[in-house]
PDB file of C-alpha atoms in Angstrom:
ATOM      1  CA  ASN B 188      -4.559  -9.381 -25.386  1.00 75.00           C
ATOM      2  CA  ALA B 189      -5.703  -6.532 -23.846  1.00 80.00           C
ATOM      3  CA  GLY B 190      -3.224  -7.107 -20.987  1.00 92.00           C
ATOM      4  CA  VAL B 191      -4.133  -6.180 -16.769  1.00 96.00           C
ATOM      5  CA  THR B 192      -7.460  -4.324 -17.905  1.00 97.00           C
ATOM      6  CA  GLN B 193      -8.784  -1.803 -14.779  1.00 97.00           C
ATOM      7  CA  THR B 194     -12.232  -0.014 -14.070  1.00 97.00           C
ATOM      8  CA  PRO B 195     -13.450   2.427 -13.253  1.00 97.00           C
ATOM      9  CA  LYS B 196     -10.218   5.403 -14.323  1.00 96.00           C
ATOM     10  CA  PHE B 197     -11.606   7.440 -12.092  1.00 96.00           C
ATOM     11  CA  GLN B 198     -14.134   7.141  -9.157  1.00 96.00           C
ATOM     12  CA  VAL B 199     -15.377  10.329  -6.271  1.00 97.00           C
ATOM     13  CA  LEU B 200     -17.194   8.258  -2.946  1.00 97.00           C
ATOM     14  CA  LYS B 201     -18.285   9.806  -0.121  1.00 97.00           C
ATOM     15  CA  THR B 202     -16.993   8.839   3.328  1.00 97.00           C
ATOM     16  CA  GLY B 203     -18.989   5.492   4.316  1.00 97.00           C
ATOM     17  CA  GLN B 204     -20.009   4.606   0.654  1.00 97.00           C
ATOM     18  CA  SER B 205     -18.732   1.078  -0.677  1.00 96.00           C
ATOM     19  CA  MET B 206     -17.651   0.113  -4.004  1.00 96.00           C
ATOM     20  CA  THR B 207     -15.930  -2.682  -6.102  1.00 97.00           C
ATOM     21  CA  LEU B 208     -12.804  -1.537  -8.173  1.00 98.00           C
ATOM     22  CA  GLN B 209     -12.461  -4.288 -11.037  1.00 98.00           C
ATOM     23  CA  CYS B 210      -9.283  -5.483 -12.185  1.00 98.00           C
ATOM     24  CA  ALA B 211      -8.853  -8.509 -15.019  1.00 97.00           C
ATOM     25  CA  GLN B 212      -6.287  -9.569 -17.117  1.00 96.00           C
ATOM     26  CA  ASP B 213      -6.895 -11.794 -20.770  1.00 95.00           C
ATOM     27  CA  MET B 214      -3.244 -13.535 -19.915  1.00 92.00           C
ATOM     28  CA  ASN B 215      -3.747 -16.690 -17.791  1.00 92.00           C
ATOM     29  CA  HIS B 216      -2.178 -15.714 -15.040  1.00 92.00           C
ATOM     30  CA  GLU B 217      -1.929 -17.237 -12.052  1.00 91.00           C
ATOM     31  CA  TYR B 218      -0.900 -14.371  -9.819  1.00 91.00           C
ATOM     32  CA  MET B 219      -2.683 -11.367  -9.167  1.00 93.00           C
ATOM     33  CA  SER B 220      -2.391  -8.593  -6.644  1.00 94.00           C
ATOM     34  CA  TRP B 221      -3.673  -5.142  -5.889  1.00 96.00           C
ATOM     35  CA  TYR B 222      -1.306  -2.073  -4.510  1.00 96.00           C
ATOM     36  CA  ARG B 223      -2.083   1.485  -3.359  1.00 97.00           C
ATOM     37  CA  GLN B 224      -0.119   4.406  -3.907  1.00 96.00           C
ATOM     38  CA  ASP B 225       0.034   7.598  -2.036  1.00 93.00           C
ATOM     39  CA  PRO B 226       2.987  11.205  -2.914  1.00 84.00           C
ATOM     40  CA  GLY B 227       5.839  10.032  -1.704  1.00 78.00           C
ATOM     41  CA  MET B 228       4.984   6.544   0.011  1.00 80.00           C
ATOM     42  CA  GLY B 229       6.102   3.614  -3.407  1.00 83.00           C
ATOM     43  CA  LEU B 230       3.772   1.189  -3.946  1.00 92.00           C
ATOM     44  CA  ARG B 231       2.393  -0.528  -0.577  1.00 94.00           C
ATOM     45  CA  LEU B 232       0.845  -4.367  -1.103  1.00 93.00           C
ATOM     46  CA  ILE B 233      -3.153  -4.208  -0.037  1.00 96.00           C
ATOM     47  CA  HIS B 234      -4.567  -8.224  -1.022  1.00 96.00           C
ATOM     48  CA  TYR B 235      -2.455 -10.841  -3.022  1.00 93.00           C
ATOM     49  CA  SER B 236      -3.635 -14.294  -4.653  1.00 93.00           C
ATOM     50  CA  VAL B 237      -2.103 -17.360  -6.338  1.00 90.00           C
ATOM     51  CA  GLY B 238      -4.537 -18.395  -7.686  1.00 91.00           C
ATOM     52  CA  ALA B 239      -8.779 -19.413  -7.846  1.00 93.00           C
ATOM     53  CA  GLY B 240      -9.909 -19.735  -4.663  1.00 94.00           C
ATOM     54  CA  ILE B 241      -7.078 -18.186  -2.852  1.00 94.00           C
ATOM     55  CA  THR B 242      -6.087 -15.176  -1.327  1.00 95.00           C
ATOM     56  CA  ASP B 243      -3.499 -13.279   1.492  1.00 93.00           C
ATOM     57  CA  GLN B 244      -2.678 -10.153   2.825  1.00 93.00           C
ATOM     58  CA  GLY B 245      -0.857  -7.923   2.095  1.00 91.00           C
ATOM     59  CA  GLU B 246       1.035  -4.928   3.978  1.00 89.00           C
ATOM     60  CA  VAL B 247      -2.195  -2.838   4.279  1.00 94.00           C
ATOM     61  CA  PRO B 248      -5.291  -4.503   3.923  1.00 96.00           C
ATOM     62  CA  ASN B 249      -7.363  -3.231   6.736  1.00 96.00           C
ATOM     63  CA  GLY B 250     -10.822  -1.641   5.105  1.00 96.00           C
ATOM     64  CA  TYR B 251     -11.052  -3.474   1.734  1.00 97.00           C
ATOM     65  CA  ASN B 252     -11.865  -7.106   0.522  1.00 97.00           C
ATOM     66  CA  VAL B 253     -11.210  -9.328  -2.153  1.00 97.00           C
ATOM     67  CA  SER B 254     -12.009 -12.358  -3.431  1.00 96.00           C
ATOM     68  CA  ARG B 255     -10.937 -14.372  -6.837  1.00 97.00           C
ATOM     69  CA  SER B 256     -13.278 -16.307  -8.250  1.00 96.00           C
ATOM     70  CA  THR B 257     -11.586 -17.403 -11.746  1.00 96.00           C
ATOM     71  CA  THR B 258      -8.332 -17.085 -12.857  1.00 95.00           C
ATOM     72  CA  GLU B 259      -9.322 -13.466 -15.026  1.00 96.00           C
ATOM     73  CA  ASP B 260     -10.962 -11.294 -12.204  1.00 97.00           C
ATOM     74  CA  PHE B 261      -9.989  -9.797  -9.195  1.00 98.00           C
ATOM     75  CA  PRO B 262     -11.755  -7.715  -7.819  1.00 98.00           C
ATOM     76  CA  LEU B 263     -11.277  -5.138  -4.487  1.00 98.00           C
ATOM     77  CA  ARG B 264     -14.270  -3.957  -2.269  1.00 98.00           C
ATOM     78  CA  LEU B 265     -14.078  -1.065  -0.590  1.00 96.00           C
ATOM     79  CA  LEU B 266     -16.498  -1.969   2.397  1.00 91.00           C
ATOM     80  CA  SER B 267     -16.850   1.761   3.887  1.00 96.00           C
ATOM     81  CA  ALA B 268     -15.052   4.273   2.170  1.00 96.00           C
ATOM     82  CA  ALA B 269     -12.623   6.510   4.215  1.00 97.00           C
ATOM     83  CA  PRO B 270     -10.648  10.061   2.747  1.00 96.00           C
ATOM     84  CA  SER B 271      -7.820   7.738   3.671  1.00 96.00           C
ATOM     85  CA  GLN B 272      -8.531   5.436   1.061  1.00 97.00           C
ATOM     86  CA  THR B 273      -7.917   8.585  -1.439  1.00 97.00           C
ATOM     87  CA  SER B 274      -5.035   7.049  -3.279  1.00 97.00           C
ATOM     88  CA  VAL B 275      -4.408   5.746  -6.512  1.00 97.00           C
ATOM     89  CA  TYR B 276      -4.639   1.389  -7.067  1.00 98.00           C
ATOM     90  CA  PHE B 277      -2.626  -0.723  -9.321  1.00 97.00           C
ATOM     91  CA  CYS B 278      -3.509  -4.042 -10.184  1.00 97.00           C
ATOM     92  CA  ALA B 279      -1.053  -6.491 -11.440  1.00 95.00           C
ATOM     93  CA  SER B 280      -1.074 -10.185 -12.800  1.00 93.00           C
ATOM     94  CA  SER B 281       2.443 -12.478 -13.126  1.00 89.00           C
ATOM     95  CA  PRO B 282       2.369 -16.023 -14.478  1.00 86.00           C
ATOM     96  CA  ARG B 283       4.051 -18.774 -12.638  1.00 79.00           C
ATOM     97  CA  GLY B 284       7.433 -19.975 -12.433  1.00 71.00           C
ATOM     98  CA  GLN B 285       8.377 -16.814 -15.205  1.00 58.00           C
ATOM     99  CA  GLY B 286      11.768 -16.265 -15.599  1.00 60.00           C
ATOM    100  CA  SER B 287      11.998 -12.707 -15.720  1.00 57.00           C
ATOM    101  CA  GLY B 288       9.617 -11.809 -12.410  1.00 68.00           C
ATOM    102  CA  GLU B 289       8.060  -9.429 -14.462  1.00 79.00           C
ATOM    103  CA  GLN B 290       5.123  -8.313 -12.891  1.00 86.00           C
ATOM    104  CA  TYR B 291       2.131  -6.466 -16.159  1.00 90.00           C
ATOM    105  CA  PHE B 292       0.476  -3.637 -14.140  1.00 94.00           C
ATOM    106  CA  GLY B 293      -2.994  -2.522 -15.132  1.00 96.00           C
ATOM    107  CA  PRO B 294      -3.332   1.309 -16.112  1.00 95.00           C
ATOM    108  CA  GLY B 295      -4.608   2.415 -12.647  1.00 96.00           C
ATOM    109  CA  THR B 296      -7.647   3.872 -10.406  1.00 97.00           C
ATOM    110  CA  ARG B 297      -7.419   7.216  -8.953  1.00 96.00           C
ATOM    111  CA  LEU B 298      -9.593   7.176  -5.785  1.00 97.00           C
ATOM    112  CA  THR B 299     -11.315  10.054  -4.267  1.00 97.00           C
ATOM    113  CA  VAL B 300     -12.813   9.829  -0.901  1.00 97.00           C
ATOM    114  CA  THR B 301     -14.662  13.315   0.450  1.00 96.00           C
TER     115      THR B 301
ATOM    116  CA  GLU D  21       8.538  -6.602   8.993  1.00 76.00           C
ATOM    117  CA  ASP D  22      10.139  -6.907   5.785  1.00 83.00           C
ATOM    118  CA  LYS D  23      11.925  -3.433   4.627  1.00 91.00           C
ATOM    119  CA  VAL D  24      13.057  -2.070   1.529  1.00 95.00           C
ATOM    120  CA  VAL D  25      14.731   1.081   1.430  1.00 97.00           C
ATOM    121  CA  GLN D  26      16.383   3.747  -0.990  1.00 97.00           C
ATOM    122  CA  SER D  27      18.031   6.526  -1.583  1.00 97.00           C
ATOM    123  CA  PRO D  28      18.657   9.129  -1.958  1.00 97.00           C
ATOM    124  CA  LEU D  29      14.882  10.020  -2.102  1.00 95.00           C
ATOM    125  CA  SER D  30      15.124  12.815  -5.243  1.00 96.00           C
ATOM    126  CA  LEU D  31      17.984  13.176  -7.086  1.00 96.00           C
ATOM    127  CA  VAL D  32      18.886  16.371  -9.721  1.00 98.00           C
ATOM    128  CA  VAL D  33      21.227  15.799 -12.429  1.00 98.00           C
ATOM    129  CA  HIS D  34      22.497  17.852 -15.431  1.00 97.00           C
ATOM    130  CA  GLU D  35      22.271  15.797 -18.997  1.00 98.00           C
ATOM    131  CA  GLY D  36      25.017  13.212 -19.362  1.00 98.00           C
ATOM    132  CA  ASP D  37      25.808  12.499 -15.654  1.00 98.00           C
ATOM    133  CA  THR D  38      25.546   9.237 -14.471  1.00 98.00           C
ATOM    134  CA  VAL D  39      23.900   8.567 -11.556  1.00 98.00           C
ATOM    135  CA  THR D  40      23.605   5.502  -8.906  1.00 98.00           C
ATOM    136  CA  LEU D  41      20.984   4.475  -6.921  1.00 98.00           C
ATOM    137  CA  ASN D  42      20.571   2.901  -4.143  1.00 98.00           C
ATOM    138  CA  CYS D  43      18.212  -0.412  -2.121  1.00 98.00           C
ATOM    139  CA  SER D  44      18.608  -1.927   0.588  1.00 97.00           C
ATOM    140  CA  TYR D  45      16.652  -4.434   1.678  1.00 96.00           C
ATOM    141  CA  GLU D  46      15.648  -6.778   5.348  1.00 94.00           C
ATOM    142  CA  VAL D  47      13.121  -9.400   3.887  1.00 89.00           C
ATOM    143  CA  THR D  48      12.820 -13.155   5.107  1.00 86.00           C
ATOM    144  CA  ASN D  49      13.011 -15.801   2.622  1.00 87.00           C
ATOM    145  CA  PHE D  50      14.742 -13.821  -0.575  1.00 89.00           C
ATOM    146  CA  ARG D  51      13.429 -14.384  -3.892  1.00 88.00           C
ATOM    147  CA  SER D  52      13.654 -12.030  -6.370  1.00 90.00           C
ATOM    148  CA  LEU D  53      15.338  -8.220  -6.512  1.00 94.00           C
ATOM    149  CA  LEU D  54      13.382  -6.221  -8.808  1.00 94.00           C
ATOM    150  CA  TRP D  55      13.814  -2.124 -10.363  1.00 96.00           C
ATOM    151  CA  TYR D  56      10.615  -0.416 -11.737  1.00 95.00           C
ATOM    152  CA  LYS D  57      10.426   2.615 -13.295  1.00 96.00           C
ATOM    153  CA  GLN D  58       7.118   5.061 -13.560  1.00 95.00           C
ATOM    154  CA  GLU D  59       6.554   7.906 -15.475  1.00 93.00           C
ATOM    155  CA  LYS D  60       3.014   9.541 -13.737  1.00 83.00           C
ATOM    156  CA  LYS D  61       0.736   6.097 -14.629  1.00 88.00           C
ATOM    157  CA  ALA D  62       1.452   2.351 -13.983  1.00 92.00           C
ATOM    158  CA  PRO D  63       5.340   1.286 -13.449  1.00 93.00           C
ATOM    159  CA  THR D  64       7.309  -0.310 -16.036  1.00 92.00           C
ATOM    160  CA  PHE D  65       9.451  -3.229 -15.770  1.00 91.00           C
ATOM    161  CA  LEU D  66      13.250  -2.792 -16.313  1.00 95.00           C
ATOM    162  CA  PHE D  67      15.314  -5.287 -14.033  1.00 92.00           C
ATOM    163  CA  MET D  68      14.997  -8.773 -12.038  1.00 92.00           C
ATOM    164  CA  LEU D  69      17.921  -9.838 -10.064  1.00 93.00           C
ATOM    165  CA  THR D  70      18.036 -13.148  -8.372  1.00 89.00           C
ATOM    166  CA  SER D  71      21.826 -13.635  -8.427  1.00 79.00           C
ATOM    167  CA  SER D  72      24.621 -12.176  -6.709  1.00 81.00           C
ATOM    168  CA  GLY D  73      27.668 -10.115  -8.327  1.00 81.00           C
ATOM    169  CA  ILE D  74      25.880 -10.557 -11.838  1.00 84.00           C
ATOM    170  CA  GLU D  75      25.343  -7.172 -13.716  1.00 89.00           C
ATOM    171  CA  LYS D  76      22.141  -7.246 -15.772  1.00 93.00           C
ATOM    172  CA  LYS D  77      21.990  -3.949 -18.538  1.00 94.00           C
ATOM    173  CA  SER D  78      19.960  -2.593 -20.928  1.00 94.00           C
ATOM    174  CA  GLY D  79      21.587   0.110 -22.702  1.00 97.00           C
ATOM    175  CA  ARG D  80      22.588   2.846 -20.317  1.00 98.00           C
ATOM    176  CA  LEU D  81      21.056   0.999 -17.722  1.00 98.00           C
ATOM    177  CA  SER D  82      22.383  -1.005 -15.309  1.00 97.00           C
ATOM    178  CA  SER D  83      22.161  -3.402 -12.159  1.00 97.00           C
ATOM    179  CA  ILE D  84      23.921  -5.550 -10.267  1.00 96.00           C
ATOM    180  CA  LEU D  85      22.767  -7.418  -6.707  1.00 95.00           C
ATOM    181  CA  ASP D  86      25.070  -7.872  -3.380  1.00 93.00           C
ATOM    182  CA  LYS D  87      23.146 -10.650  -1.472  1.00 88.00           C
ATOM    183  CA  LYS D  88      26.069 -10.363   1.114  1.00 91.00           C
ATOM    184  CA  GLU D  89      25.216  -6.434   1.690  1.00 92.00           C
ATOM    185  CA  LEU D  90      21.562  -7.292   1.105  1.00 94.00           C
ATOM    186  CA  SER D  91      21.604  -4.192  -1.501  1.00 96.00           C
ATOM    187  CA  SER D  92      21.646  -3.564  -5.057  1.00 97.00           C
ATOM    188  CA  ILE D  93      22.475  -0.760  -7.247  1.00 97.00           C
ATOM    189  CA  LEU D  94      21.013   1.167 -10.396  1.00 98.00           C
ATOM    190  CA  ASN D  95      23.613   2.762 -12.752  1.00 98.00           C
ATOM    191  CA  ILE D  96      22.286   5.240 -15.747  1.00 98.00           C
ATOM    192  CA  THR D  97      24.809   6.525 -17.681  1.00 98.00           C
ATOM    193  CA  ALA D  98      25.047   9.621 -20.170  1.00 98.00           C
ATOM    194  CA  THR D  99      20.797  10.717 -18.555  1.00 98.00           C
ATOM    195  CA  GLN D 100      18.810  12.109 -21.077  1.00 97.00           C
ATOM    196  CA  THR D 101      15.639  14.147 -20.012  1.00 97.00           C
ATOM    197  CA  GLY D 102      13.413  10.986 -21.261  1.00 96.00           C
ATOM    198  CA  ASP D 103      14.989   9.268 -17.997  1.00 98.00           C
ATOM    199  CA  SER D 104      13.531  11.284 -15.426  1.00 98.00           C
ATOM    200  CA  ALA D 105      10.228   9.390 -13.570  1.00 97.00           C
ATOM    201  CA  ILE D 106      10.466   7.833  -9.884  1.00 96.00           C
ATOM    202  CA  TYR D 107      12.812   4.635  -9.913  1.00 97.00           C
ATOM    203  CA  LEU D 108      11.476   2.165  -7.584  1.00 96.00           C
ATOM    204  CA  CYS D 109      12.907  -1.641  -6.304  1.00 96.00           C
ATOM    205  CA  ALA D 110      10.909  -4.015  -4.892  1.00 94.00           C
ATOM    206  CA  VAL D 111      11.597  -7.026  -3.228  1.00 93.00           C
ATOM    207  CA  VAL D 112       9.708 -10.544  -3.748  1.00 89.00           C
ATOM    208  CA  ARG D 113      10.190 -13.214  -0.971  1.00 85.00           C
ATOM    209  CA  LEU D 114       9.353 -17.048  -1.965  1.00 80.00           C
ATOM    210  CA  ASN D 115       5.751 -18.646  -2.219  1.00 75.00           C
ATOM    211  CA  SER D 116       4.087 -15.143  -1.994  1.00 75.00           C
ATOM    212  CA  GLY D 117       2.933 -15.123  -5.398  1.00 72.00           C
ATOM    213  CA  TYR D 118       5.325 -13.002  -7.059  1.00 77.00           C
ATOM    214  CA  ALA D 119       3.792 -10.166  -4.527  1.00 82.00           C
ATOM    215  CA  LEU D 120       5.887  -6.917  -4.808  1.00 88.00           C
ATOM    216  CA  ASN D 121       7.516  -5.289  -1.099  1.00 90.00           C
ATOM    217  CA  PHE D 122       8.622  -1.155  -2.405  1.00 93.00           C
ATOM    218  CA  GLY D 123      10.754   1.110  -1.842  1.00 94.00           C
ATOM    219  CA  LYS D 124       9.576   4.796  -1.089  1.00 94.00           C
ATOM    220  CA  GLY D 125      11.336   5.320  -4.872  1.00 95.00           C
ATOM    221  CA  THR D 126      13.944   7.394  -6.256  1.00 96.00           C
ATOM    222  CA  SER D 127      12.815  10.570  -8.213  1.00 96.00           C
ATOM    223  CA  LEU D 128      15.053  11.513 -10.764  1.00 98.00           C
ATOM    224  CA  LEU D 129      15.406  14.934 -12.249  1.00 98.00           C
ATOM    225  CA  VAL D 130      17.411  15.328 -15.077  1.00 98.00           C
ATOM    226  CA  THR D 131      17.897  19.106 -16.719  1.00 97.00           C
ATOM    227  CA  PRO D 132      19.017  19.759 -20.137  1.00 95.00           C
TER     228      PRO D 132
END
């Protein structure tokens, strides 16, 4: 199992550009989520999904879109990048009903918007 | 609005010291509280707590939840330099797909 994979690892965008951060998991997990981490802020939830075709907003959803057409993939789209979206982005997944509650995190994507 | 507050925000201790990290929360429909360790990469899972008063232990780390006080503590005994990291507390609500609501973290530095 590759676990949770994220691409790219690093990305530099200009203000106004759009892009998609990819997230995939091969563990057949129902639940997936996206977080951003800024210095001194901990991780903040952007969007999450409880299964294919179902998504919901988290704490900081503005400027981001998601869709979940398959169980494996949960891409995060930046519609028009802004410097405030410079951050490290983590994707995570978890199986439904799991007793330990552990979420499996991807390695992260470091995004810089100039 | 849900809140997760960790204290202290940063801490410097000497090797061998014992530290206690705090997490308090205000969350509707509480399901569980989780602790993670982060060292310059993705967070790694430490504990999940759902029931009040039951201590979870792993080596020198332990944690307990107090649902009456809406808080949790993470204890690290006989600290080592390898314990230097950011410790994150997160809360999960019912029916939220295990989405995590994180505190800002406690940055722990253990000096030799």
